PDB file of C-alpha atoms in Angstrom:
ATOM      1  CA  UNK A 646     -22.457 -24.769  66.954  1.00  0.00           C
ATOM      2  CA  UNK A 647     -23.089 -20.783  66.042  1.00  0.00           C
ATOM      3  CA  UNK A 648     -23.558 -19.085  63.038  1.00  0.00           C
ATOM      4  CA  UNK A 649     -20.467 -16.862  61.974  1.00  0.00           C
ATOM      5  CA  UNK A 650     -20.869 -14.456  58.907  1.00  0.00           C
ATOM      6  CA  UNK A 651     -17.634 -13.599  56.729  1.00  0.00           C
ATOM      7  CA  UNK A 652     -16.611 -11.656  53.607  1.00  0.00           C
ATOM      8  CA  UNK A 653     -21.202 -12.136  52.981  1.00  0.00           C
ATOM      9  CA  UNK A 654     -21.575 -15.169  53.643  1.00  0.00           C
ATOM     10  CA  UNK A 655     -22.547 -17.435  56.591  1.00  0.00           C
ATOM     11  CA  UNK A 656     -21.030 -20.553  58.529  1.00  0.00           C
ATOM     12  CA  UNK A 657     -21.907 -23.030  60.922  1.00  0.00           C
ATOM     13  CA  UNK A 658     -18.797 -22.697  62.950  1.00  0.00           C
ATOM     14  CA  UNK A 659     -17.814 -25.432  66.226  1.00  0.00           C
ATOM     15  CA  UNK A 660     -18.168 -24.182  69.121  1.00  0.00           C
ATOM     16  CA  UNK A 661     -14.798 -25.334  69.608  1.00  0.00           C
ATOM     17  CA  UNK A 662     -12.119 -22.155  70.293  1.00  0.00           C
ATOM     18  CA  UNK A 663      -9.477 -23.717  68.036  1.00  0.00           C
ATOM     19  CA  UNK A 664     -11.675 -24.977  65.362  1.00  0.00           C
ATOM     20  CA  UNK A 665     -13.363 -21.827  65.074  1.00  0.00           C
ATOM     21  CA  UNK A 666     -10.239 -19.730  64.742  1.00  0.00           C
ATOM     22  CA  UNK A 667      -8.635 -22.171  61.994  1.00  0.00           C
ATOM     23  CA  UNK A 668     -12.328 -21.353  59.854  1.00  0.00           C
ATOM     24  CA  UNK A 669     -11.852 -17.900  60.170  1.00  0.00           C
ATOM     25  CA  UNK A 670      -8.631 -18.099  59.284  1.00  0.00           C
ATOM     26  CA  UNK A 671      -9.332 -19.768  56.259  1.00  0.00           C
ATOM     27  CA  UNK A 672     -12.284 -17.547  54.864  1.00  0.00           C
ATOM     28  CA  UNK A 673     -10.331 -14.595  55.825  1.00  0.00           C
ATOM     29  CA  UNK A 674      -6.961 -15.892  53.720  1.00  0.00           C
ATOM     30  CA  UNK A 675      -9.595 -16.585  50.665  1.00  0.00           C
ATOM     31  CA  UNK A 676     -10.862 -13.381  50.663  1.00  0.00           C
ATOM     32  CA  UNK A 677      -7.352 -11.464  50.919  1.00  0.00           C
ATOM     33  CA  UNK A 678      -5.959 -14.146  48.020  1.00  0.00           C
ATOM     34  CA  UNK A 679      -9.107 -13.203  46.084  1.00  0.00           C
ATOM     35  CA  UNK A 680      -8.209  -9.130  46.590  1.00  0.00           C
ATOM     36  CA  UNK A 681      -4.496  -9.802  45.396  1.00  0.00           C
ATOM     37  CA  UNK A 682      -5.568 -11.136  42.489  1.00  0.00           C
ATOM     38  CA  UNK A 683      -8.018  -8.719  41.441  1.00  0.00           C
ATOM     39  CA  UNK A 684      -6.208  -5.354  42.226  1.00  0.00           C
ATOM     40  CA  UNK A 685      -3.124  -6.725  39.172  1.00  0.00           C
ATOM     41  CA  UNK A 686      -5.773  -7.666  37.100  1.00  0.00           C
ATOM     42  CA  UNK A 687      -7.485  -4.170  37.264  1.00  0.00           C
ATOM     43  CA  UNK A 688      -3.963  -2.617  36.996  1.00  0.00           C
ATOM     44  CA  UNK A 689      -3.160  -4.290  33.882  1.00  0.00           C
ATOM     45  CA  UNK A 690      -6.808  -2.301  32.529  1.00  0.00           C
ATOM     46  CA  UNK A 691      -4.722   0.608  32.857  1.00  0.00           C
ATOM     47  CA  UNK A 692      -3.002   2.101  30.116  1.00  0.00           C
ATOM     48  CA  UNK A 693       0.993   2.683  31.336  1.00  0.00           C
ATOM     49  CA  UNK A 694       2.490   5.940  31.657  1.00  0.00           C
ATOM     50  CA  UNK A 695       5.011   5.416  29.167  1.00  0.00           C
ATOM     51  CA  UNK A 696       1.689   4.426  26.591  1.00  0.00           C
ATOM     52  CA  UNK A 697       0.010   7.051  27.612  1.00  0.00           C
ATOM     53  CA  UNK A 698       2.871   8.900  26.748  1.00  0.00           C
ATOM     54  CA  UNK A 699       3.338   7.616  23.610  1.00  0.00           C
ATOM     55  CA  UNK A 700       0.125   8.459  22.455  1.00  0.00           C
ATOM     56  CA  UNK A 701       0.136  11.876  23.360  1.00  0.00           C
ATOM     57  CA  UNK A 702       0.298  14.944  20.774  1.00  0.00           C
ATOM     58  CA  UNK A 703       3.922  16.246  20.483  1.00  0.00           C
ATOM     59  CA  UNK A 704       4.850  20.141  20.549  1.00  0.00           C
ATOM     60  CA  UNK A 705       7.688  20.600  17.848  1.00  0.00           C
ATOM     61  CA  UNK A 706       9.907  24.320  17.224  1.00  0.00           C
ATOM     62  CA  UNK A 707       9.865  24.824  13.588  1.00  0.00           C
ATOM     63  CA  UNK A 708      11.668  28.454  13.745  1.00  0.00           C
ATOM     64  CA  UNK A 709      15.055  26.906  12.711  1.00  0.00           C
ATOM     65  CA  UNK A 710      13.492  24.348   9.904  1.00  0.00           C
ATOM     66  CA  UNK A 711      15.315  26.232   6.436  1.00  0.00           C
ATOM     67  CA  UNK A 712      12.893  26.589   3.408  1.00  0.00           C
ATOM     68  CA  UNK A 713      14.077  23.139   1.800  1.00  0.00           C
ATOM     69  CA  UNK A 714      14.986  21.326   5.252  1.00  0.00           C
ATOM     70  CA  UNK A 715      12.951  18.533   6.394  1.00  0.00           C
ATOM     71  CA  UNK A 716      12.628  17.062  10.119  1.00  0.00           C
ATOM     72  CA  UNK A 717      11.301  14.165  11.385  1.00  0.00           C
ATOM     73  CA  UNK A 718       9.722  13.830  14.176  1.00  0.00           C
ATOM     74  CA  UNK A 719       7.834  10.824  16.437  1.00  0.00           C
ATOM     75  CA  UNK A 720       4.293  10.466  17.131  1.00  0.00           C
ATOM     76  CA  UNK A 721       2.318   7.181  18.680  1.00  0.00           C
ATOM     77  CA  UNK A 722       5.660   5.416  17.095  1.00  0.00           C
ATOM     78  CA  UNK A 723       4.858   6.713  13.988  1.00  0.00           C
ATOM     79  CA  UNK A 724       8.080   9.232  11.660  1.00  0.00           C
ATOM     80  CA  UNK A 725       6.245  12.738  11.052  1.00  0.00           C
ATOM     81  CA  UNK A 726       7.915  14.538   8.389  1.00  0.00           C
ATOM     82  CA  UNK A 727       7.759  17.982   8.814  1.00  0.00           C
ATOM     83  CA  UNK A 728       8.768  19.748   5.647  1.00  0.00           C
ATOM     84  CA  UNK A 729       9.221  23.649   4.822  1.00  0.00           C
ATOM     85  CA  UNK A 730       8.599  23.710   1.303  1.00  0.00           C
ATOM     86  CA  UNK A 731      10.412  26.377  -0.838  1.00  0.00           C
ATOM     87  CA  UNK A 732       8.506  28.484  -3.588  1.00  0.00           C
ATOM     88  CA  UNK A 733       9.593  26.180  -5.894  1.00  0.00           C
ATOM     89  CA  UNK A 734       8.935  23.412  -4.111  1.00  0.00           C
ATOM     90  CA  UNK A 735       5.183  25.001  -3.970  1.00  0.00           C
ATOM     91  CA  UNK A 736       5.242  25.797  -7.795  1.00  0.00           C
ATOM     92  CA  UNK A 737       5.862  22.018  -8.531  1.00  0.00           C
ATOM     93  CA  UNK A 738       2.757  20.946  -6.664  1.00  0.00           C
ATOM     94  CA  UNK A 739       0.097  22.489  -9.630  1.00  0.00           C
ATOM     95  CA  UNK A 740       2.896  20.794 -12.239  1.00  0.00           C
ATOM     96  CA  UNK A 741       2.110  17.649 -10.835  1.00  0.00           C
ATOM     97  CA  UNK A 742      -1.758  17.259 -10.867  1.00  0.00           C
ATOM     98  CA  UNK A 743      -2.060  15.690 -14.386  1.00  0.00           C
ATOM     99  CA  UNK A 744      -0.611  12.920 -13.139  1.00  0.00           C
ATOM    100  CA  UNK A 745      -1.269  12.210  -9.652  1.00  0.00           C
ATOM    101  CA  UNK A 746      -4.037   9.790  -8.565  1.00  0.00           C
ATOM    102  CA  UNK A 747      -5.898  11.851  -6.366  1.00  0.00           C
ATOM    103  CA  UNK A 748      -4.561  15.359  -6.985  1.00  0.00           C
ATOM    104  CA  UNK A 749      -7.727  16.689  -4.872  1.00  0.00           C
ATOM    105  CA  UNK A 750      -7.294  14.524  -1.658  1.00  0.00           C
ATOM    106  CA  UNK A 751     -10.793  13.222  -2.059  1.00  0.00           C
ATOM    107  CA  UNK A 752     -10.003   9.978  -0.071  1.00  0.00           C
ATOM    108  CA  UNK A 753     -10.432  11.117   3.571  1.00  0.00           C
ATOM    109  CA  UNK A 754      -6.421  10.471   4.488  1.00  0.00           C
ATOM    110  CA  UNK A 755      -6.666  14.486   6.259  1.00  0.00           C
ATOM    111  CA  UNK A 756      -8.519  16.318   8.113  1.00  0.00           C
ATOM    112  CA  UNK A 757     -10.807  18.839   6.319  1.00  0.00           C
ATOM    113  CA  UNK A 758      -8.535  21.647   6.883  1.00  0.00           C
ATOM    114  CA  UNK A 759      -5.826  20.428   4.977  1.00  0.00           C
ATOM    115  CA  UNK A 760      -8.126  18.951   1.564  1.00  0.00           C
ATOM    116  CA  UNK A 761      -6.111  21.923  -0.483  1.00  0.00           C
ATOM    117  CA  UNK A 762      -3.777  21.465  -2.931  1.00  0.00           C
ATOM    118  CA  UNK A 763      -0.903  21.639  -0.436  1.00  0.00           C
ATOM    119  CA  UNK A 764      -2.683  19.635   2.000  1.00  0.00           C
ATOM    120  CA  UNK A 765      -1.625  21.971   5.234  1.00  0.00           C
ATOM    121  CA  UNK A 766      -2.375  24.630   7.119  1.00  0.00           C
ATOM    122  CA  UNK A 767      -0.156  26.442   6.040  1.00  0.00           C
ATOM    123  CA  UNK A 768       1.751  26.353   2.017  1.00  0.00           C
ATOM    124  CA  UNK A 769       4.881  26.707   3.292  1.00  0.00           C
ATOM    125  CA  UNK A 770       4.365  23.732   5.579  1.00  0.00           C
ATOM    126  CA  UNK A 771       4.241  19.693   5.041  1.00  0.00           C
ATOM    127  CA  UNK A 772       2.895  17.194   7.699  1.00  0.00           C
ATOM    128  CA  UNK A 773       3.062  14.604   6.692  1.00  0.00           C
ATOM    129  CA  UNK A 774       2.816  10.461   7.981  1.00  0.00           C
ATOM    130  CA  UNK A 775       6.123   9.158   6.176  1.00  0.00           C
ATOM    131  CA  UNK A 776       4.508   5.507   5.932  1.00  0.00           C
ATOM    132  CA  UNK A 777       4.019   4.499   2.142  1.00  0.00           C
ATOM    133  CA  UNK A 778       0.621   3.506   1.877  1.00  0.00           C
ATOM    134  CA  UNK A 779       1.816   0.512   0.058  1.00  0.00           C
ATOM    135  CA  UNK A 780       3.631  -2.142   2.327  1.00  0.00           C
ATOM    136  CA  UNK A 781       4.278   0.544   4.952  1.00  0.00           C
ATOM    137  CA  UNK A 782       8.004   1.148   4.124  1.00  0.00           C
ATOM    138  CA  UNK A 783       9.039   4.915   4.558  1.00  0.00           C
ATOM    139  CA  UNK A 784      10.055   6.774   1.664  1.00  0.00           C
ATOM    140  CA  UNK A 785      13.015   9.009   1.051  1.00  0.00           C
ATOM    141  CA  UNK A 786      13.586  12.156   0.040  1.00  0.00           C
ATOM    142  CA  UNK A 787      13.839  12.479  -3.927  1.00  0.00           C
ATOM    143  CA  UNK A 788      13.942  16.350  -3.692  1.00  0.00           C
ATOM    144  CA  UNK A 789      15.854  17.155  -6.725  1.00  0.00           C
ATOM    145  CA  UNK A 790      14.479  17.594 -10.056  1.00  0.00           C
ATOM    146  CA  UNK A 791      15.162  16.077 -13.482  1.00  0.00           C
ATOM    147  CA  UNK A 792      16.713  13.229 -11.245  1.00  0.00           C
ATOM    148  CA  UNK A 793      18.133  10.327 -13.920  1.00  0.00           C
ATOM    149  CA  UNK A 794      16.406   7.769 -11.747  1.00  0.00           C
ATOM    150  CA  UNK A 795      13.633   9.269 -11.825  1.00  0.00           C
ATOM    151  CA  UNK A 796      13.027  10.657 -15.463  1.00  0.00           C
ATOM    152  CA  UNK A 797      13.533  14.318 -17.108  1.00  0.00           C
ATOM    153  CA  UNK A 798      10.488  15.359 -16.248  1.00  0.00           C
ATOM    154  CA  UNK A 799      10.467  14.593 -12.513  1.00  0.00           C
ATOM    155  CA  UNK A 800       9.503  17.635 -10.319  1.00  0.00           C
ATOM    156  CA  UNK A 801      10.918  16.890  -6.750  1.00  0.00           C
ATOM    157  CA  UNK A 802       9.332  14.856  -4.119  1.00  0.00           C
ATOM    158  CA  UNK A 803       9.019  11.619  -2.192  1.00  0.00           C
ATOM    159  CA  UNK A 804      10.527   8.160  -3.571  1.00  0.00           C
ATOM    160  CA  UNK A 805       9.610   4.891  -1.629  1.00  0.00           C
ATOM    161  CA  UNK A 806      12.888   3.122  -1.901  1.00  0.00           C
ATOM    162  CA  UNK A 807      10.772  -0.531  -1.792  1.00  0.00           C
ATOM    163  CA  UNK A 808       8.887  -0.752  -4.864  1.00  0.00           C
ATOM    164  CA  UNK A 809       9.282   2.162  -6.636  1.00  0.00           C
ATOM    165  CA  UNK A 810       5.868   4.833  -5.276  1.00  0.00           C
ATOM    166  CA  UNK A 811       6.342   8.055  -5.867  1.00  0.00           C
ATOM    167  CA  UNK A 812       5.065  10.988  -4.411  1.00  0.00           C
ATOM    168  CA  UNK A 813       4.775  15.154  -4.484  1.00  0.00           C
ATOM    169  CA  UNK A 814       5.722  17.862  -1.917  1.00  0.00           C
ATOM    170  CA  UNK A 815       2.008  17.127  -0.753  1.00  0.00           C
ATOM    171  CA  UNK A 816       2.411  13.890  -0.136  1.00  0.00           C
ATOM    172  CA  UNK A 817       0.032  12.605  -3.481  1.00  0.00           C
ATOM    173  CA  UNK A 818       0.953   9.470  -4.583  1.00  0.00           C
ATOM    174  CA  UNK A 819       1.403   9.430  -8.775  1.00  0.00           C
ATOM    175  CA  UNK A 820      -0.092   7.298 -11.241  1.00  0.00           C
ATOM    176  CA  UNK A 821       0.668   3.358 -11.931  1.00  0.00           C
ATOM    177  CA  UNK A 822       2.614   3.042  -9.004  1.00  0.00           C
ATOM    178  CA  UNK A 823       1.904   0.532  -6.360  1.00  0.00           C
ATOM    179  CA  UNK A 824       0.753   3.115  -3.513  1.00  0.00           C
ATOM    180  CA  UNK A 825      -3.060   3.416  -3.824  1.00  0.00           C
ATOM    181  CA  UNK A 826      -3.457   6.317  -2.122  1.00  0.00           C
ATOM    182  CA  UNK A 827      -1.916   9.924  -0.781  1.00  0.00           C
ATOM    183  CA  UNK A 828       0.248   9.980   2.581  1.00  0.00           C
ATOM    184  CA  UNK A 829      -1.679  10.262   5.661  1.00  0.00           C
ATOM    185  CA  UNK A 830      -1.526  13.754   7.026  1.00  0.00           C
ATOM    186  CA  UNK A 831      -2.177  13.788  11.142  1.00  0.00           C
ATOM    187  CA  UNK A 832      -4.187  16.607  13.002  1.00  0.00           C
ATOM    188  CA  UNK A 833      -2.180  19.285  13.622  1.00  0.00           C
ATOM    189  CA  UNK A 834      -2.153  22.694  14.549  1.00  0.00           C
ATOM    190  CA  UNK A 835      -0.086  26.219  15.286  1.00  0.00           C
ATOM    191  CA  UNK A 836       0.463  27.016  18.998  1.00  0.00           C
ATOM    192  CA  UNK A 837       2.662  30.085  17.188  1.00  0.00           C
ATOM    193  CA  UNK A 838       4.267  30.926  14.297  1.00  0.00           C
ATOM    194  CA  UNK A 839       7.289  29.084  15.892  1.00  0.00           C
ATOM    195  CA  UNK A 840       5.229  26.168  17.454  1.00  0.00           C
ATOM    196  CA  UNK A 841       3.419  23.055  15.786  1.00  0.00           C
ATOM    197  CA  UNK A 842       1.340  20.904  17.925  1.00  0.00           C
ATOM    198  CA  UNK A 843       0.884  17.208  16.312  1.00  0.00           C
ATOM    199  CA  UNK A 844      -1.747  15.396  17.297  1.00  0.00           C
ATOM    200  CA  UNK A 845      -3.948  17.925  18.361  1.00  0.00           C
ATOM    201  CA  UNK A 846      -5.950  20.634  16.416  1.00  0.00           C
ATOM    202  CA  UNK A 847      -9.468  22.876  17.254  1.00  0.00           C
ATOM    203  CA  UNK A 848     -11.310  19.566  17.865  1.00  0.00           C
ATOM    204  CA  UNK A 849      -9.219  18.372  20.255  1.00  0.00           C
ATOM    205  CA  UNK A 850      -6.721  15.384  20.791  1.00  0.00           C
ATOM    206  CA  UNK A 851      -6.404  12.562  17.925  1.00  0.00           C
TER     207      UNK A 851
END
């Protein structure tokens, strides 16, 4: 008999040529079986391409978004709306404080930059999560005013089509609806004054 050491640990082996081979054999199958099964196993650790991808802010061209004109856009499987608010549009935001829940975007649903009454960098500019912060549903766009459905008095916004939230051009949610607070607004910033990078702002990556 002799001593064999394998993959750290030690054997009495026969001295016997054939029995010897079939032992290292065997420790030396284990120890490739065990490898196989660990390198999947630390692959499945790793995030994917395609959700790494997914993740990852998105660059959007907002030179050909009209004052008025909306686009939607996708980020981490989430609808962005991306709105370019008119004057009007602008005007009806300080109309609609009186009766807006949090008309000062005092619950932390933005970053600090965009806790302003038009919650954006920019006026002229909405980003916006389009997820009601009820049940999740996305609402639709109720952009005219005086709308019938909506009463005489409505100003032009956002109408969740499931149970009835409502909110402005900012994305505030109104009073005694079911929505208990504003739309989310994601970090964002301007690569130019054609260029909006989602996801991303001064801080870094979301």
């Amino acid at each position: 008999m002799s001593l064999c050491t394998c993959q750290g640990e030690s054997f009495l082996v026969s001295d016997s040529p054939a029995r010897r081979r079939w032992l290292l054999a065997t420790v030396g199958l284990g120890g490739a079986m065990t490898l196989t099964a660990i390198v999947p196993f630390v692959s499945s650790l790793l995030p994917s391409e395609r959700a790494k991808a997914a993740g990852a802010p998105v660059e959007v061209d907002i030179d050909k978004i009209a004052p008025g004109e909306m686009i939607v856009v996708e980020w981490r499987g989430k609808p962005v709306w991306i709105l370019h608010r008119t004057p009007a549009m602008l005007e009806a935001l300080k109309k609609a404080e009186p009766n807006l829940v949090d008309p000062g975007s005092e619950v932390a649903q933005q970053p600090d930059y965009a806790t302003n009454e038009h919650r954006s960098r920019k006026p002229e500019y909405l980003v916006a999560v389009g997820i009601c912060t009820h049940l999740g549903c996305s609402p639709a766009k109720a952009f005219d005013s005086g709308d019938k459905a909506l009463g005489a008095d409505w100003a032009g916004g956002f109408l969740c089509p499931c149970h009835g939230s409502t909110f402005d051009f900012a994305g505030r949610v109104f009073k005694d609806k079911p929505a208990p607070i504003n739309l989310e607004v994601p970090p964002h910033t301007y690569l130019t004054d054609s260029r909006l990078i989602i996801g991303s702002d001064q801080r870094g990556q979301a």
